[in-house]
Structures are given as structure tokens and as C-alpha cells.
Short mmCIF file of C-alpha atoms in Angstrom, two decimals:
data_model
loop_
_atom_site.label_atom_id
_atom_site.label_comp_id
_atom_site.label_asym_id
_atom_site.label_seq_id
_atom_site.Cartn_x
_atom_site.Cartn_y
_atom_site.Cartn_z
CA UNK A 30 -29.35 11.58 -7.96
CA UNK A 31 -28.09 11.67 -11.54
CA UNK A 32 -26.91 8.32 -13.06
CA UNK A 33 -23.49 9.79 -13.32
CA UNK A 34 -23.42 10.72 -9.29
CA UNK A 35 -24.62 6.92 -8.75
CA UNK A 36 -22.16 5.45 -10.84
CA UNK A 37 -19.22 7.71 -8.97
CA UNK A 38 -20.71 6.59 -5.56
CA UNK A 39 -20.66 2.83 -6.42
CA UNK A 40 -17.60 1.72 -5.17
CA UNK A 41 -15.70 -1.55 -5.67
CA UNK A 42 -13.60 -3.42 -2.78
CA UNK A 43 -10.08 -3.06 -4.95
CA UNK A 44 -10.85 0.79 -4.50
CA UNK A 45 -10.49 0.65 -0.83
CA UNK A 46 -8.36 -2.52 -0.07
CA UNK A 47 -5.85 -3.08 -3.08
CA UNK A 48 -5.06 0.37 -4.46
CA UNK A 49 -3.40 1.71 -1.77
CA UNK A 50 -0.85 -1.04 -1.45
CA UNK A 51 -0.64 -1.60 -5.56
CA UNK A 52 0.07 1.62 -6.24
CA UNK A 53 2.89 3.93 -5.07
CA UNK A 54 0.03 7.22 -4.67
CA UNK A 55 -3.36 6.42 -5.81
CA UNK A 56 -4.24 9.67 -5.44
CA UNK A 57 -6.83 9.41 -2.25
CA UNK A 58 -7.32 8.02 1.25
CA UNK A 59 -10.00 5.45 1.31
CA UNK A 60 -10.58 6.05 5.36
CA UNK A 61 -10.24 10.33 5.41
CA UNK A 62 -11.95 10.82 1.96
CA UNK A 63 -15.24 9.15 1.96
CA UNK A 64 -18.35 8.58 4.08
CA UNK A 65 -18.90 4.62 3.90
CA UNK A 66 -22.87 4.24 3.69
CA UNK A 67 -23.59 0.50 2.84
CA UNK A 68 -22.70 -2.73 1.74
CA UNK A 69 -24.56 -3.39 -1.38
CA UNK A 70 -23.71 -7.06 -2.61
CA UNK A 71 -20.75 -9.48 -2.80
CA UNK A 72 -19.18 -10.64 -6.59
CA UNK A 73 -18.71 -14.69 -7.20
CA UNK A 74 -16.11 -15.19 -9.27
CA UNK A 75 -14.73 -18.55 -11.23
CA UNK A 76 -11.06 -20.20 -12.24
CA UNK A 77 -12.18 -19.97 -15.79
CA UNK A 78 -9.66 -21.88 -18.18
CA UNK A 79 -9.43 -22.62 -21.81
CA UNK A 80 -11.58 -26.05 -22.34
CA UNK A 81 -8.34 -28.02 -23.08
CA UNK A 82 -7.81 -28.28 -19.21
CA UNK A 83 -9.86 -30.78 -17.61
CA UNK A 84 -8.56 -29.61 -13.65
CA UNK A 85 -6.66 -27.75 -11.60
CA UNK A 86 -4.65 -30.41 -10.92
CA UNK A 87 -4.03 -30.94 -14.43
CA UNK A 88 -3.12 -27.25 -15.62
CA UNK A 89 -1.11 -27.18 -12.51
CA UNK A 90 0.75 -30.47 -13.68
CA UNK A 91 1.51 -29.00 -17.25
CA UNK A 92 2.76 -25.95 -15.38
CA UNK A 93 5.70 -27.72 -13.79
CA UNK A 94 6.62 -29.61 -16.31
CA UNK A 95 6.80 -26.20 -18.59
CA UNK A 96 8.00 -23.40 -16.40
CA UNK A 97 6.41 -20.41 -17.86
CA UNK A 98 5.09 -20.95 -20.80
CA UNK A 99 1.85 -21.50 -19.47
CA UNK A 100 -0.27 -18.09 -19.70
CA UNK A 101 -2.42 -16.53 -16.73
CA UNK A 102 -4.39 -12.98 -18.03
CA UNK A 103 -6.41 -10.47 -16.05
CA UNK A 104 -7.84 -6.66 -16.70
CA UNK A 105 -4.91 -4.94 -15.52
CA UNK A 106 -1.76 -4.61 -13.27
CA UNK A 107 -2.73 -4.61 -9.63
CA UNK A 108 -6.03 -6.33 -10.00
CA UNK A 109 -7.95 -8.76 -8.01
CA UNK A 110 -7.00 -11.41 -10.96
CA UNK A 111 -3.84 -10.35 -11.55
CA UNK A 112 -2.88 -10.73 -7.78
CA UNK A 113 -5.23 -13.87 -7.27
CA UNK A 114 -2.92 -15.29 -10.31
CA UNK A 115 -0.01 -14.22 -8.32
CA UNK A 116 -0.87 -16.22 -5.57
CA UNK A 117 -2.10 -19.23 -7.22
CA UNK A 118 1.52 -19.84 -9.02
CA UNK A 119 3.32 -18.99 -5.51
CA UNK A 120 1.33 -21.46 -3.76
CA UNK A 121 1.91 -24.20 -6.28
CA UNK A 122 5.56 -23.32 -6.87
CA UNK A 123 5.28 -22.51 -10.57
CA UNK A 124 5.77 -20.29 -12.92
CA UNK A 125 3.57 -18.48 -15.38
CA UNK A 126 3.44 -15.54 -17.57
CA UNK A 127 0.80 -12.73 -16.81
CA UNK A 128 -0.85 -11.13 -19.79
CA UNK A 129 -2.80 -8.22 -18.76
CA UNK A 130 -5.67 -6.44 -20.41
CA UNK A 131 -7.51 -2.82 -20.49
CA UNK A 132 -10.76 -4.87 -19.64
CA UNK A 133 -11.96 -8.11 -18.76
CA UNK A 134 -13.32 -8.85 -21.96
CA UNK A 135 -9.95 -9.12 -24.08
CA UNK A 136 -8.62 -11.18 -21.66
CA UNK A 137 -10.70 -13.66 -21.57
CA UNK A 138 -10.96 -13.90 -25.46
CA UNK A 139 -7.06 -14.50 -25.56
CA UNK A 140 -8.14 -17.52 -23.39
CA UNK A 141 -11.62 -18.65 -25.82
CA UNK A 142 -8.90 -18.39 -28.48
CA UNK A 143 -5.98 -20.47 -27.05
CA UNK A 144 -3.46 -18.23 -26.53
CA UNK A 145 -3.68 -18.04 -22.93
CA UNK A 146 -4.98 -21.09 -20.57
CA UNK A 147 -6.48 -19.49 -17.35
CA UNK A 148 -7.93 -16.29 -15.64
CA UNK A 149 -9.67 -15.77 -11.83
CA UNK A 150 -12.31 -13.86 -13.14
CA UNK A 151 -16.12 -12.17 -12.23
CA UNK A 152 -18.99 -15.32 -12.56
CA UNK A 153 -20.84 -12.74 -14.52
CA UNK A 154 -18.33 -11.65 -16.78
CA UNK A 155 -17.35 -15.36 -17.85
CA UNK A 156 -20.56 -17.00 -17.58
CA UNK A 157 -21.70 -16.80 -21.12
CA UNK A 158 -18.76 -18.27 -22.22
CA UNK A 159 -18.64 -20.93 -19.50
CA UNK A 160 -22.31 -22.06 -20.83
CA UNK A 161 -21.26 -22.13 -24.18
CA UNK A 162 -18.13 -24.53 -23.50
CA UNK A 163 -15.46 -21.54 -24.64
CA UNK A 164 -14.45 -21.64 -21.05
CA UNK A 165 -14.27 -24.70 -18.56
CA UNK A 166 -14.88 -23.60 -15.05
CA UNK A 167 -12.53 -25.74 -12.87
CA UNK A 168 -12.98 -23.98 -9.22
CA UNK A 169 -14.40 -21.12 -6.89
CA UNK A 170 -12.44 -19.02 -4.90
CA UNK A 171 -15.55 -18.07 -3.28
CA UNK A 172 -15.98 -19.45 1.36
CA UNK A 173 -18.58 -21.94 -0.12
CA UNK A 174 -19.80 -23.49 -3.19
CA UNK A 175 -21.57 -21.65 -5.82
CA UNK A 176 -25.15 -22.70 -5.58
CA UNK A 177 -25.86 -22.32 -8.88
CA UNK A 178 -22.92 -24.58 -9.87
CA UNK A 179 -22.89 -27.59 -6.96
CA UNK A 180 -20.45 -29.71 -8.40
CA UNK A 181 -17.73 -27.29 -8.97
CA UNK A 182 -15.26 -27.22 -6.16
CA UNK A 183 -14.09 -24.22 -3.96
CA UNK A 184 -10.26 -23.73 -3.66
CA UNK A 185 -10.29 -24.54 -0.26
CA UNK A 186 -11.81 -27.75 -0.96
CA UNK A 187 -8.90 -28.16 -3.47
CA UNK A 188 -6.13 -28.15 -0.80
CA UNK A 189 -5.61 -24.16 -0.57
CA UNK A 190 -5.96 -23.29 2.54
CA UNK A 191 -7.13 -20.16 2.95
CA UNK A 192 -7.83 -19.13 -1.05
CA UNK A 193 -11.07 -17.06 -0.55
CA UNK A 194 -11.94 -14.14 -2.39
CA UNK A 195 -15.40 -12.39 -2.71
CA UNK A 196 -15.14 -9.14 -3.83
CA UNK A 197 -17.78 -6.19 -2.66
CA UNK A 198 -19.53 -3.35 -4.14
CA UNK A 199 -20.38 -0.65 -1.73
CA UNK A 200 -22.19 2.82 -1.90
CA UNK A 201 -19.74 5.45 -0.47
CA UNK A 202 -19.66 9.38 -0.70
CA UNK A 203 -17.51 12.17 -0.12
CA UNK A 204 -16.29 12.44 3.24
CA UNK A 205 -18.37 15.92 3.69
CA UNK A 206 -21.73 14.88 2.60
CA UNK A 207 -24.30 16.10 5.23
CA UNK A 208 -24.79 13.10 7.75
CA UNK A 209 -28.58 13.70 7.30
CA UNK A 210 -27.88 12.76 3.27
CA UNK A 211 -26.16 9.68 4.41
CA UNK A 212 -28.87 8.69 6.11
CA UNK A 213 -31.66 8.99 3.41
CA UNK A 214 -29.27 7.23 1.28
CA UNK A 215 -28.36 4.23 3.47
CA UNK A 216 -32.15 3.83 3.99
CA UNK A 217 -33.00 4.03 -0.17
CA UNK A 218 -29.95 1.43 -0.46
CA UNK A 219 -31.12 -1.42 2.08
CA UNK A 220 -34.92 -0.48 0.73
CA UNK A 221 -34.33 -0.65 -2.84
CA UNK A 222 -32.05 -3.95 -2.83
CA UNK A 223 -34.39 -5.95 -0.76
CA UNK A 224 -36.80 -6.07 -3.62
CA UNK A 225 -36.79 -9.48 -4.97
CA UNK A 226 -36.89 -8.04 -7.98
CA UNK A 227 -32.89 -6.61 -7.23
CA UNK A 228 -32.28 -9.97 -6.13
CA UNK A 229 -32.99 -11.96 -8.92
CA UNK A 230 -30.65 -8.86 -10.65
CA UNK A 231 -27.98 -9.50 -8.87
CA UNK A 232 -28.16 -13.25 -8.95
CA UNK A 233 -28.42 -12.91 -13.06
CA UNK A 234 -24.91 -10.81 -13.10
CA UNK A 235 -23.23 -13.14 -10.67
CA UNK A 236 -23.80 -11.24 -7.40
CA UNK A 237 -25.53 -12.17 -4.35
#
């Protein structure tokens, strides 16, 4: 397959699970259009703040006492940050202003620069920036603890009950594609990424 056909039949979870209740008509039907082949790996992802906040608890403090002026960013209306924000101010009871992006990248720069305090983003997209002290890590939304990162704290450990997220990538296809296709592709999937060498790739971009 081209590297264009792979990179259309590589699909993300928000694809499937959030588009069709964020938007009004996203334009297909994640169950009628497409031939789900394989799971292909699972996305950590951090509560990345600005290095001014030492804690959850203590950006959630500063929060209360200033109703909304505190600053929350993701890559776009409808995302798995901007709802994960969403939730995080409902369960504490405060308020904060969203700042979306086109991208992940601006939006955690507005954070590295001070303008904005926190973001639930992709381990691999804020890790650089989290080993260079731009961003302070504070939690994982992720069922258990990162094991790369033992000493940072899940959510759940935190006191929310419940605050898991671990996104998926998944190889899908049209809905028409010849069942024996499918099939060779399913097996080339589940060969290829039980290399070790695919492994250690995914573990590198924050994927396991």
C-alpha cells in the first residue's frame, strides 16, 4: 500500500467515539462505513502545566480563588483535551477559559510561554518539553501509572473517580474492502507490530 492509503487507514479513537456526538454531521458513520481490522496501540497522555504549578491541588486552589482567569488550551473544539478540560473544571467546580489551537504544538507553547497554565495532552507530544522543565507534569489520566514516570500520580489516585483516558489508534478500511484483503492486512498488522523493534517505536512516541 502507498504511504498515503496507510496514513488514510490509520485511524484515531476521537474518529469513531467523539465525532459523532461533537459534531452536528461529521460527515460518516463510523459502524456502516468502515471494516474495523485491528487494534494497533494505545496513546499515554500527561496533565502537562506551566512549571509555576507545583500540583493539581495547587492549580486547582488558584482556580477557585480566581474564577476564570485561569487558562486550559487544547488542538481544537471537540477534542479529547478540550473535553478532558471540560471535565476536569466540572468535577472540581471551577471555572476556566479554553483556548483552542489548529495543532497541539501552539497550544502547548502558549503554556511554555505563560500565557496559559494547563493542557491534557499526548506523552509524546509534551515530553520534550516536560524533560526540559518548560512543562511540569503533575498527573496521568491513564488506568495505571506511567512506567516510565513512577512517581507521577494517576487521576484516579488523585481523588477522580473514574478520570481514565487512553486513547487508540486502529487500522480500519472502507466498509467494501474484499474480506480476503482484510485478512492479509490484519495478519501484516499483528506481524509487523510485534517486532521489538515497533515496540521500542512506540514506547519512544509515548505509545504502548
Amino acid at each position: 500500500l502507498s504511504l498515503r492509503r496507510q496514513r488514510q487507514m490509520c485511524i484515531r479513537d476521537s474518529t469513531f467515539t467523539v465525532a459523532q456526538f461533537a459534531y452536528r454531521n461529521p460527515g460518516f458513520d463510523p459502524d456502516a462505513d468502515f471494516a474495523h481490522i485491528s487494534l494497533l496501540s494505545e496513546a499515554l497522555y500527561f496533565l502537562a502545566a506551566n512549571p509555576k504549578w507545583q500540583s493539581v491541588e495547587e492549580l486547582v486552589a488558584a482556580a477557585k480563588r480566581r474564577p476564570g482567569e485561569l487558562v486550559f488550551t487544547s488542538w481544537g473544539v471537540g477534542s479529547v483535551a478540550h473535553l478532558l478540560g471540560v471535565d476536569f473544571c466540572r468535577r472540581n467546580g471551577i471555572e476556566m477559559l479554553h483556548l483552542p489551537f489548529n495543532g497541539t504544538p501552539p497550544a502547548l507553547i502558549e503554556i511554555i510561554a505563560g500565557r496559559a497554565d494547563m493542557i491534557f495532552s499526548t506523552m509524546a507530544a509534551a515530553l520534550p518539553s516536560v524533560q526540559s522543565n518548560r512543562l511540569r507534569a503533575l498527573a496521568t489520566p491513564s488506568p495505571q501509572r506511567i512506567p516510565s514516570y513512577p512517581d507521577l500520580p494517576t487521576m484516579q489516585e488523585l481523588g477522580y473517580q473514574d478520570f481514565v483516558m487512553l486513547p487508540w489508534y486502529s487500522l480500519s478500511a472502507p466498509a467494501a474492502t474484499p474480506p480476503a484483503l482484510l485478512a492479509q492486512l490484519e495478519e501484516a498488522a499483528m506481524r509487523s507490530f510485534a517486532t521489538p523493534a515497533a515496540a521500542a517505536k512506540l514506547t519512544e512516541n509515548g505509545l504502548v
